[in-house]
mmCIF file of N, CA and C in Angstrom:
data_model
loop_
_atom_site.group_PDB
_atom_site.id
_atom_site.type_symbol
_atom_site.label_atom_id
_atom_site.label_comp_id
_atom_site.label_asym_id
_atom_site.label_seq_id
_atom_site.Cartn_x
_atom_site.Cartn_y
_atom_site.Cartn_z
ATOM 1 N N MET K 283 185.458 9.788 65.437
ATOM 2 C CA MET K 283 187.068 9.615 65.780
ATOM 3 C C MET K 283 187.390 11.294 65.755
ATOM 4 N N LEU K 284 188.275 11.050 67.171
ATOM 5 C CA LEU K 284 188.983 12.862 67.910
ATOM 6 C C LEU K 284 189.939 12.964 66.744
ATOM 7 N N ASP K 285 189.328 13.893 66.591
ATOM 8 C CA ASP K 285 191.333 14.633 65.427
ATOM 9 C C ASP K 285 191.919 15.386 66.337
ATOM 10 N N LEU K 286 193.444 15.423 66.848
ATOM 11 C CA LEU K 286 194.129 16.043 67.390
ATOM 12 C C LEU K 286 194.959 16.877 66.604
ATOM 13 N N THR K 287 194.509 16.559 65.667
ATOM 14 C CA THR K 287 195.639 17.396 65.045
ATOM 15 C C THR K 287 196.186 18.680 64.505
ATOM 16 N N LYS K 288 195.361 19.428 65.401
ATOM 17 C CA LYS K 288 195.352 20.756 65.541
ATOM 18 C C LYS K 288 196.164 21.155 66.509
ATOM 19 N N TYR K 289 196.268 20.082 67.604
ATOM 20 C CA TYR K 289 196.902 20.156 68.767
ATOM 21 C C TYR K 289 198.429 19.973 68.615
ATOM 22 N N ALA K 290 199.111 19.274 67.585
ATOM 23 C CA ALA K 290 200.306 18.951 67.405
ATOM 24 C C ALA K 290 200.841 19.438 66.125
ATOM 25 N N PRO K 291 202.441 19.735 66.385
ATOM 26 C CA PRO K 291 203.042 20.543 65.002
ATOM 27 C C PRO K 291 203.699 19.675 64.098
ATOM 28 N N TYR K 292 202.785 19.644 63.076
ATOM 29 C CA TYR K 292 202.792 19.047 62.235
ATOM 30 C C TYR K 292 203.955 19.396 60.940
ATOM 31 N N GLU K 293 203.892 20.116 60.866
ATOM 32 C CA GLU K 293 204.597 20.892 59.787
ATOM 33 C C GLU K 293 206.014 21.348 59.894
ATOM 34 N N PRO K 294 206.184 20.827 58.771
ATOM 35 C CA PRO K 294 207.977 21.354 58.857
ATOM 36 C C PRO K 294 208.499 22.635 59.575
ATOM 37 N N LEU K 295 209.705 22.788 59.837
ATOM 38 C CA LEU K 295 209.834 24.203 60.241
ATOM 39 C C LEU K 295 210.867 24.979 59.186
ATOM 40 N N THR K 296 210.184 26.039 58.570
ATOM 41 C CA THR K 296 211.152 26.510 57.887
ATOM 42 C C THR K 296 212.005 27.445 58.494
ATOM 43 N N LEU K 297 213.520 27.594 58.425
ATOM 44 C CA LEU K 297 213.954 28.902 59.069
ATOM 45 C C LEU K 297 214.475 30.100 57.370
ATOM 46 N N LYS K 298 214.366 31.082 58.082
ATOM 47 C CA LYS K 298 215.438 32.111 57.143
ATOM 48 C C LYS K 298 216.325 32.443 57.807
ATOM 49 N N ILE K 299 217.669 31.950 57.432
ATOM 50 C CA ILE K 299 218.726 32.115 57.782
ATOM 51 C C ILE K 299 220.073 33.551 56.868
ATOM 52 N N GLY K 300 220.145 34.731 56.567
ATOM 53 C CA GLY K 300 220.904 35.218 55.184
ATOM 54 C C GLY K 300 219.745 34.758 53.990
ATOM 55 N N ASP K 301 220.257 34.242 53.246
ATOM 56 C CA ASP K 301 219.713 33.994 51.911
ATOM 57 C C ASP K 301 219.115 32.486 52.151
ATOM 58 N N TRP K 302 219.571 32.132 52.948
ATOM 59 C CA TRP K 302 219.358 30.710 53.054
ATOM 60 C C TRP K 302 218.192 30.529 53.552
ATOM 61 N N GLU K 303 217.675 29.540 53.499
ATOM 62 C CA GLU K 303 215.713 28.826 53.729
ATOM 63 C C GLU K 303 216.186 27.457 54.367
ATOM 64 N N ILE K 304 215.878 26.788 54.919
ATOM 65 C CA ILE K 304 216.651 25.424 55.720
ATOM 66 C C ILE K 304 215.417 25.369 56.582
ATOM 67 N N THR K 305 214.803 24.172 56.338
ATOM 68 C CA THR K 305 213.809 23.333 56.515
ATOM 69 C C THR K 305 214.139 21.614 57.446
ATOM 70 N N SER K 306 213.680 22.035 58.829
ATOM 71 C CA SER K 306 213.623 20.683 59.444
ATOM 72 C C SER K 306 212.467 19.724 59.805
ATOM 73 N N PRO K 307 212.460 18.637 59.198
ATOM 74 C CA PRO K 307 210.613 17.731 59.079
ATOM 75 C C PRO K 307 210.795 17.371 60.032
ATOM 76 N N VAL K 308 209.233 17.403 60.344
ATOM 77 C CA VAL K 308 208.845 17.201 61.437
ATOM 78 C C VAL K 308 209.401 14.873 61.942
ATOM 79 N N PRO K 309 209.988 15.683 63.421
ATOM 80 C CA PRO K 309 210.733 14.222 63.552
ATOM 81 C C PRO K 309 210.221 12.956 63.611
ATOM 82 N N ASN K 310 210.548 11.797 63.283
ATOM 83 C CA ASN K 310 210.009 10.402 63.113
ATOM 84 C C ASN K 310 210.255 9.916 64.602
ATOM 85 N N THR K 311 209.799 8.876 64.530
ATOM 86 C CA THR K 311 209.614 8.106 66.229
ATOM 87 C C THR K 311 211.592 8.231 66.430
ATOM 88 N N ARG K 312 212.171 7.505 65.705
ATOM 89 C CA ARG K 312 213.150 7.108 66.729
ATOM 90 C C ARG K 312 213.537 8.796 66.501
ATOM 91 N N THR K 313 213.555 9.672 65.979
ATOM 92 C CA THR K 313 214.397 10.834 66.377
ATOM 93 C C THR K 313 213.579 11.621 67.986
ATOM 94 N N GLY K 314 212.202 11.302 67.763
ATOM 95 C CA GLY K 314 211.475 11.883 68.627
ATOM 96 C C GLY K 314 211.657 11.809 69.864
ATOM 97 N N LEU K 315 211.908 9.932 70.570
ATOM 98 C CA LEU K 315 212.164 10.016 71.692
ATOM 99 C C LEU K 315 213.215 9.818 71.779
ATOM 100 N N ILE K 316 214.460 10.056 70.730
ATOM 101 C CA ILE K 316 216.147 10.686 71.267
ATOM 102 C C ILE K 316 215.975 12.006 71.515
ATOM 103 N N ILE K 317 215.058 13.195 71.260
ATOM 104 C CA ILE K 317 214.900 14.274 72.021
ATOM 105 C C ILE K 317 214.076 14.075 73.114
ATOM 106 N N GLN K 318 213.544 13.111 73.179
ATOM 107 C CA GLN K 318 212.967 12.831 74.818
ATOM 108 C C GLN K 318 213.952 13.185 75.671
ATOM 109 N N LYS K 319 214.538 11.846 75.285
ATOM 110 C CA LYS K 319 215.591 11.379 76.534
ATOM 111 C C LYS K 319 216.771 12.688 76.662
ATOM 112 N N PHE K 320 216.938 13.284 75.420
ATOM 113 C CA PHE K 320 217.549 14.429 75.736
ATOM 114 C C PHE K 320 217.016 15.566 76.525
ATOM 115 N N LEU K 321 215.788 15.986 76.708
ATOM 116 C CA LEU K 321 214.494 16.783 77.644
ATOM 117 C C LEU K 321 214.657 16.014 78.943
ATOM 118 N N ASP K 322 214.743 14.902 78.813
ATOM 119 C CA ASP K 322 214.940 14.031 80.473
ATOM 120 C C ASP K 322 216.164 14.533 81.450
ATOM 121 N N ARG K 323 217.210 14.259 79.955
ATOM 122 C CA ARG K 323 218.655 14.797 80.580
ATOM 123 C C ARG K 323 219.116 15.969 81.034
ATOM 124 N N VAL K 324 218.400 17.959 80.212
ATOM 125 C CA VAL K 324 218.080 18.547 81.121
ATOM 126 C C VAL K 324 217.407 18.981 81.960
ATOM 127 N N GLY K 325 216.107 18.070 82.272
ATOM 128 C CA GLY K 325 215.410 18.457 83.148
ATOM 129 C C GLY K 325 216.451 17.947 84.402
ATOM 130 N N ASP K 326 216.472 16.535 84.469
ATOM 131 C CA ASP K 326 217.127 16.012 85.389
ATOM 132 C C ASP K 326 218.634 17.096 86.073
ATOM 133 N N GLU K 327 219.509 17.892 85.026
ATOM 134 C CA GLU K 327 220.584 18.524 85.507
ATOM 135 C C GLU K 327 219.652 19.953 85.778
ATOM 136 N N ALA K 328 218.918 20.333 85.783
ATOM 137 C CA ALA K 328 218.464 21.571 86.045
ATOM 138 C C ALA K 328 217.791 21.372 87.597
ATOM 139 N N ALA K 329 217.187 19.961 87.851
ATOM 140 C CA ALA K 329 216.662 19.958 89.064
ATOM 141 C C ALA K 329 217.868 18.917 90.194
ATOM 142 N N GLY K 330 219.229 19.028 89.581
ATOM 143 C CA GLY K 330 220.371 19.003 90.740
ATOM 144 C C GLY K 330 220.457 17.411 90.791
ATOM 145 N N THR K 331 219.940 16.309 90.208
ATOM 146 C CA THR K 331 219.105 15.006 90.156
ATOM 147 C C THR K 331 220.348 14.259 89.315
ATOM 148 N N ALA K 332 220.979 14.722 88.230
ATOM 149 C CA ALA K 332 221.724 14.581 87.197
ATOM 150 C C ALA K 332 223.238 12.958 87.594
ATOM 151 N N GLN K 333 223.018 11.873 87.189
ATOM 152 C CA GLN K 333 224.033 11.706 87.538
ATOM 153 C C GLN K 333 225.097 11.381 86.694
ATOM 154 N N ASP K 334 226.046 12.271 87.129
ATOM 155 C CA ASP K 334 227.229 12.136 86.403
ATOM 156 C C ASP K 334 226.919 12.370 84.917
ATOM 157 N N GLU K 335 228.237 11.652 84.308
ATOM 158 C CA GLU K 335 227.792 11.680 82.738
ATOM 159 C C GLU K 335 226.762 10.921 82.219
ATOM 160 N N VAL K 336 225.772 11.022 81.898
ATOM 161 C CA VAL K 336 225.248 10.205 81.058
ATOM 162 C C VAL K 336 224.832 9.998 79.863
ATOM 163 N N GLU K 337 225.175 8.833 79.044
ATOM 164 C CA GLU K 337 224.867 8.634 77.494
ATOM 165 C C GLU K 337 223.389 8.540 76.730
ATOM 166 N N ILE K 338 222.915 9.123 75.895
ATOM 167 C CA ILE K 338 222.366 9.716 75.502
ATOM 168 C C ILE K 338 221.727 8.660 74.501
ATOM 169 N N ASP K 339 221.053 6.935 74.751
ATOM 170 C CA ASP K 339 221.316 6.009 73.411
ATOM 171 C C ASP K 339 220.894 6.789 71.883
ATOM 172 N N GLY K 340 221.588 6.832 71.376
ATOM 173 C CA GLY K 340 221.489 7.333 69.596
ATOM 174 C C GLY K 340 221.454 8.843 69.613
ATOM 175 N N TRP K 341 222.203 9.207 70.929
ATOM 176 C CA TRP K 341 222.282 10.592 70.770
ATOM 177 C C TRP K 341 223.596 10.861 69.772
ATOM 178 N N PRO K 342 223.596 11.879 67.984
ATOM 179 C CA PRO K 342 224.405 11.815 67.367
ATOM 180 C C PRO K 342 226.121 12.004 68.350
ATOM 181 N N GLU K 343 227.127 12.005 67.260
ATOM 182 C CA GLU K 343 228.603 12.203 68.601
ATOM 183 C C GLU K 343 229.003 13.468 67.538
ATOM 184 N N THR K 344 228.229 13.796 66.554
ATOM 185 C CA THR K 344 229.434 15.321 65.844
ATOM 186 C C THR K 344 227.594 15.151 65.440
ATOM 187 N N ASN K 345 228.551 17.311 65.135
ATOM 188 C CA ASN K 345 227.730 18.198 64.703
ATOM 189 C C ASN K 345 226.356 17.655 63.353
ATOM 190 N N GLU K 346 227.489 16.955 62.555
ATOM 191 C CA GLU K 346 226.956 16.721 61.477
ATOM 192 C C GLU K 346 226.215 15.887 61.655
ATOM 193 N N GLU K 347 226.110 14.741 62.191
ATOM 194 C CA GLU K 347 225.189 13.811 62.218
ATOM 195 C C GLU K 347 224.003 14.235 62.951
ATOM 196 N N LEU K 348 223.872 15.204 64.264
ATOM 197 C CA LEU K 348 222.649 15.906 64.647
ATOM 198 C C LEU K 348 221.719 17.010 63.755
ATOM 199 N N SER K 349 222.778 17.344 62.853
ATOM 200 C CA SER K 349 222.310 18.154 61.759
ATOM 201 C C SER K 349 221.513 17.330 60.628
ATOM 202 N N LYS K 350 222.224 15.843 60.603
ATOM 203 C CA LYS K 350 221.398 14.607 59.658
ATOM 204 C C LYS K 350 220.145 14.439 60.320
ATOM 205 N N MET K 351 220.644 14.757 61.498
ATOM 206 C CA MET K 351 218.745 13.863 62.112
ATOM 207 C C MET K 351 217.448 15.188 62.473
ATOM 208 N N LEU K 352 218.133 16.595 62.718
ATOM 209 C CA LEU K 352 217.291 16.894 62.761
ATOM 210 C C LEU K 352 216.818 18.010 61.497
ATOM 211 N N LEU K 353 217.575 17.940 60.761
ATOM 212 C CA LEU K 353 217.319 18.546 59.365
ATOM 213 C C LEU K 353 216.910 17.370 58.025
ATOM 214 N N GLY K 354 217.656 16.719 58.426
ATOM 215 C CA GLY K 354 217.490 15.053 57.317
ATOM 216 C C GLY K 354 218.238 15.839 56.319
ATOM 217 N N GLU K 355 218.852 14.009 57.055
ATOM 218 C CA GLU K 355 220.164 13.588 54.979
ATOM 219 C C GLU K 355 220.423 14.675 53.931
ATOM 220 N N ALA K 356 218.816 14.402 53.613
ATOM 221 C CA ALA K 356 218.764 15.533 51.669
ATOM 222 C C ALA K 356 218.682 16.897 52.422
ATOM 223 N N GLU K 357 218.242 17.209 53.707
ATOM 224 C CA GLU K 357 218.258 18.785 53.406
ATOM 225 C C GLU K 357 220.483 19.099 53.566
ATOM 226 N N TYR K 358 220.668 17.889 54.724
ATOM 227 C CA TYR K 358 222.007 18.544 55.100
ATOM 228 C C TYR K 358 223.013 18.494 53.601
ATOM 229 N N GLU K 359 223.000 17.474 53.286
ATOM 230 C CA GLU K 359 223.783 17.400 51.720
ATOM 231 C C GLU K 359 223.234 18.370 50.960
ATOM 232 N N ARG K 360 221.832 19.000 50.492
ATOM 233 C CA ARG K 360 221.417 20.151 49.894
ATOM 234 C C ARG K 360 222.781 21.281 50.316
ATOM 235 N N LEU K 361 222.512 21.454 51.223
ATOM 236 C CA LEU K 361 223.034 22.510 52.128
ATOM 237 C C LEU K 361 224.764 22.584 51.887
ATOM 238 N N ALA K 362 224.963 21.721 52.757
ATOM 239 C CA ALA K 362 226.595 21.578 52.184
ATOM 240 C C ALA K 362 226.991 21.746 51.023
ATOM 241 N N ALA K 363 226.223 20.510 50.401
ATOM 242 C CA ALA K 363 226.887 20.733 48.403
ATOM 243 C C ALA K 363 226.728 21.840 48.009
ATOM 244 N N SER K 364 225.716 23.073 48.766
ATOM 245 C CA SER K 364 225.499 24.379 47.812
ATOM 246 C C SER K 364 226.385 25.237 48.870
ATOM 247 N N ASP K 365 227.521 25.316 49.848
ATOM 248 C CA ASP K 365 228.198 26.072 50.557
ATOM 249 C C ASP K 365 227.755 26.783 50.434
ATOM 250 N N CYS K 366 226.678 26.833 51.725
ATOM 251 C CA CYS K 366 225.533 27.101 53.432
ATOM 252 C C CYS K 366 227.132 27.355 54.064
ATOM 253 N N PRO K 367 227.215 28.684 54.863
ATOM 254 C CA PRO K 367 227.891 28.440 55.795
ATOM 255 C C PRO K 367 227.938 27.208 57.519
ATOM 256 N N ALA K 368 228.570 26.780 57.475
ATOM 257 C CA ALA K 368 228.905 26.311 58.119
ATOM 258 C C ALA K 368 227.704 26.492 59.528
ATOM 259 N N SER K 369 227.943 28.277 59.693
ATOM 260 C CA SER K 369 227.435 28.406 61.117
ATOM 261 C C SER K 369 225.810 28.555 61.292
ATOM 262 N N TYR K 370 225.735 28.765 59.878
ATOM 263 C CA TYR K 370 223.634 28.950 59.351
ATOM 264 C C TYR K 370 223.436 27.318 59.975
ATOM 265 N N ILE K 371 223.935 26.425 59.369
ATOM 266 C CA ILE K 371 223.935 24.465 59.531
ATOM 267 C C ILE K 371 223.480 24.302 60.543
ATOM 268 N N PHE K 372 224.790 24.868 61.800
ATOM 269 C CA PHE K 372 224.931 25.023 63.047
ATOM 270 C C PHE K 372 223.448 25.469 63.941
ATOM 271 N N LEU K 373 223.712 26.867 63.560
ATOM 272 C CA LEU K 373 222.298 27.340 63.947
ATOM 273 C C LEU K 373 220.563 26.863 63.477
ATOM 274 N N ALA K 374 220.299 26.628 62.431
ATOM 275 C CA ALA K 374 219.483 25.896 61.975
ATOM 276 C C ALA K 374 219.297 24.677 62.920
ATOM 277 N N THR K 375 220.472 23.716 63.243
ATOM 278 C CA THR K 375 220.035 22.633 63.963
ATOM 279 C C THR K 375 220.014 22.985 65.285
ATOM 280 N N GLN K 376 220.004 23.716 66.181
ATOM 281 C CA GLN K 376 219.907 24.144 66.984
ATOM 282 C C GLN K 376 218.609 24.904 67.407
ATOM 283 N N ALA K 377 218.305 25.930 66.769
ATOM 284 C CA ALA K 377 216.978 25.854 66.605
ATOM 285 C C ALA K 377 215.836 24.565 66.311
ATOM 286 N N ALA K 378 216.198 23.999 65.577
ATOM 287 C CA ALA K 378 215.031 22.835 65.236
ATOM 288 C C ALA K 378 215.216 22.631 66.472
ATOM 289 N N LEU K 379 216.340 21.824 67.634
ATOM 290 C CA LEU K 379 216.142 21.305 68.537
ATOM 291 C C LEU K 379 215.338 21.581 69.657
ATOM 292 N N ILE K 380 215.637 22.733 69.507
ATOM 293 C CA ILE K 380 214.523 23.597 70.269
ATOM 294 C C ILE K 380 213.060 23.883 70.030
ATOM 295 N N TYR K 381 212.796 23.637 68.469
ATOM 296 C CA TYR K 381 211.484 23.607 68.166
ATOM 297 C C TYR K 381 210.464 22.894 68.598
ATOM 298 N N TRP K 382 211.520 21.321 68.152
ATOM 299 C CA TRP K 382 210.778 20.470 68.914
ATOM 300 C C TRP K 382 210.800 19.785 69.662
ATOM 301 N N ALA K 383 211.536 19.595 70.560
ATOM 302 C CA ALA K 383 211.313 19.481 71.643
ATOM 303 C C ALA K 383 210.338 20.383 72.588
ATOM 304 N N ASN K 384 210.032 21.619 71.931
ATOM 305 C CA ASN K 384 208.894 22.479 72.296
ATOM 306 C C ASN K 384 208.216 22.289 71.917
ATOM 307 N N GLY K 385 207.274 21.364 71.556
ATOM 308 C CA GLY K 385 206.608 21.319 70.951
ATOM 309 C C GLY K 385 205.913 22.177 69.663
ATOM 310 N N GLY K 386 206.895 22.589 68.836
ATOM 311 C CA GLY K 386 206.055 23.389 68.383
ATOM 312 C C GLY K 386 206.417 24.636 68.166
ATOM 313 N N ASN K 387 207.339 25.234 69.354
ATOM 314 C CA ASN K 387 207.056 26.329 69.761
ATOM 315 C C ASN K 387 208.056 27.593 69.082
ATOM 316 N N GLU K 388 207.888 28.176 68.442
ATOM 317 C CA GLU K 388 208.475 29.512 67.559
ATOM 318 C C GLU K 388 208.868 30.138 68.804
ATOM 319 N N ALA K 389 208.160 30.690 69.849
ATOM 320 C CA ALA K 389 208.617 31.434 70.747
ATOM 321 C C ALA K 389 210.119 31.264 71.864
ATOM 322 N N ALA K 390 210.261 29.484 72.081
ATOM 323 C CA ALA K 390 211.056 28.738 72.989
ATOM 324 C C ALA K 390 212.258 29.366 71.732
ATOM 325 N N VAL K 391 212.327 29.221 70.463
ATOM 326 C CA VAL K 391 213.448 29.496 69.450
ATOM 327 C C VAL K 391 214.011 30.631 69.730
ATOM 328 N N GLU K 392 212.568 31.614 69.578
ATOM 329 C CA GLU K 392 213.743 32.771 69.786
ATOM 330 C C GLU K 392 214.257 33.455 70.912
ATOM 331 N N MET K 393 213.409 33.128 71.954
ATOM 332 C CA MET K 393 214.367 33.216 73.545
ATOM 333 C C MET K 393 215.433 32.505 73.942
ATOM 334 N N PHE K 394 215.896 31.035 73.308
ATOM 335 C CA PHE K 394 216.742 30.560 73.287
ATOM 336 C C PHE K 394 218.368 31.451 72.217
ATOM 337 N N ILE K 395 217.912 31.584 70.965
ATOM 338 C CA ILE K 395 218.458 32.196 69.762
ATOM 339 C C ILE K 395 219.228 33.107 70.468
ATOM 340 N N ALA K 396 218.180 34.072 70.834
ATOM 341 C CA ALA K 396 218.620 35.819 71.672
ATOM 342 C C ALA K 396 219.535 35.422 72.978
ATOM 343 N N HIS K 397 219.158 34.615 73.452
ATOM 344 C CA HIS K 397 219.751 34.040 74.897
ATOM 345 C C HIS K 397 221.527 33.973 74.863
ATOM 346 N N ALA K 398 221.157 32.761 73.376
ATOM 347 C CA ALA K 398 222.709 31.834 73.051
ATOM 348 C C ALA K 398 223.224 32.977 72.473
ATOM 349 N N TYR K 399 222.826 33.626 71.281
ATOM 350 C CA TYR K 399 223.478 34.781 70.552
ATOM 351 C C TYR K 399 222.796 36.429 70.837
ATOM 352 N N PRO K 400 223.230 36.969 71.927
ATOM 353 C CA PRO K 400 223.026 38.197 71.790
ATOM 354 C C PRO K 400 223.309 38.923 70.540
ATOM 355 N N THR K 401 222.646 39.559 70.059
ATOM 356 C CA THR K 401 222.802 40.766 69.159
ATOM 357 C C THR K 401 223.599 42.336 69.930
ATOM 358 N N GLU K 402 224.800 42.662 69.201
ATOM 359 C CA GLU K 402 225.268 43.736 69.875
ATOM 360 C C GLU K 402 224.362 45.210 70.087
ATOM 361 N N GLY K 403 224.573 45.508 71.080
ATOM 362 C CA GLY K 403 224.033 46.513 71.066
ATOM 363 C C GLY K 403 222.521 46.324 71.489
ATOM 364 N N ALA K 404 222.254 45.301 71.821
ATOM 365 C CA ALA K 404 220.535 44.750 72.338
ATOM 366 C C ALA K 404 220.455 45.129 74.050
ATOM 367 N N ALA K 405 219.137 45.763 73.749
ATOM 368 C CA ALA K 405 218.966 46.023 75.270
ATOM 369 C C ALA K 405 219.350 44.974 76.263
ATOM 370 N N PRO K 406 219.725 44.780 77.508
ATOM 371 C CA PRO K 406 220.352 44.047 78.020
ATOM 372 C C PRO K 406 218.240 43.215 79.017
ATOM 373 N N LYS K 407 218.786 42.174 78.953
ATOM 374 C CA LYS K 407 217.018 41.778 79.134
ATOM 375 C C LYS K 407 217.524 41.352 80.576
ATOM 376 N N GLY K 408 215.734 41.635 81.199
ATOM 377 C CA GLY K 408 215.395 41.064 82.522
ATOM 378 C C GLY K 408 215.846 42.569 83.551
ATOM 379 N N ARG K 409 216.041 43.598 82.615
ATOM 380 C CA ARG K 409 216.952 44.468 84.198
ATOM 381 C C ARG K 409 215.688 45.618 83.977
#
């Protein structure tokens, strides 16, 4: 038997935001397929081949639904019941999407977050 486990991100993603620890479980098949459709759409847009607005079948309609999909319903409910700031939940959701879409790549998350949320006083990038 060929064991490929070492090549796949099969451990949950754990994030620290402020005093909060937020975990995103390994995506199930349905979530993985939705993430793949999202990546296909992003690729089409980057290549300039996207056709108008395309619905991604199964894509959550709200940020809350997206958070529940990527963090798991139990984790989302735990955070909401504990008064975790909504911005932390949203940031964790974005990080989880980038992480799982890039095969469990933490550097991809760091790069996305640094670009999307530049910190005050940070050195300019790429100059």
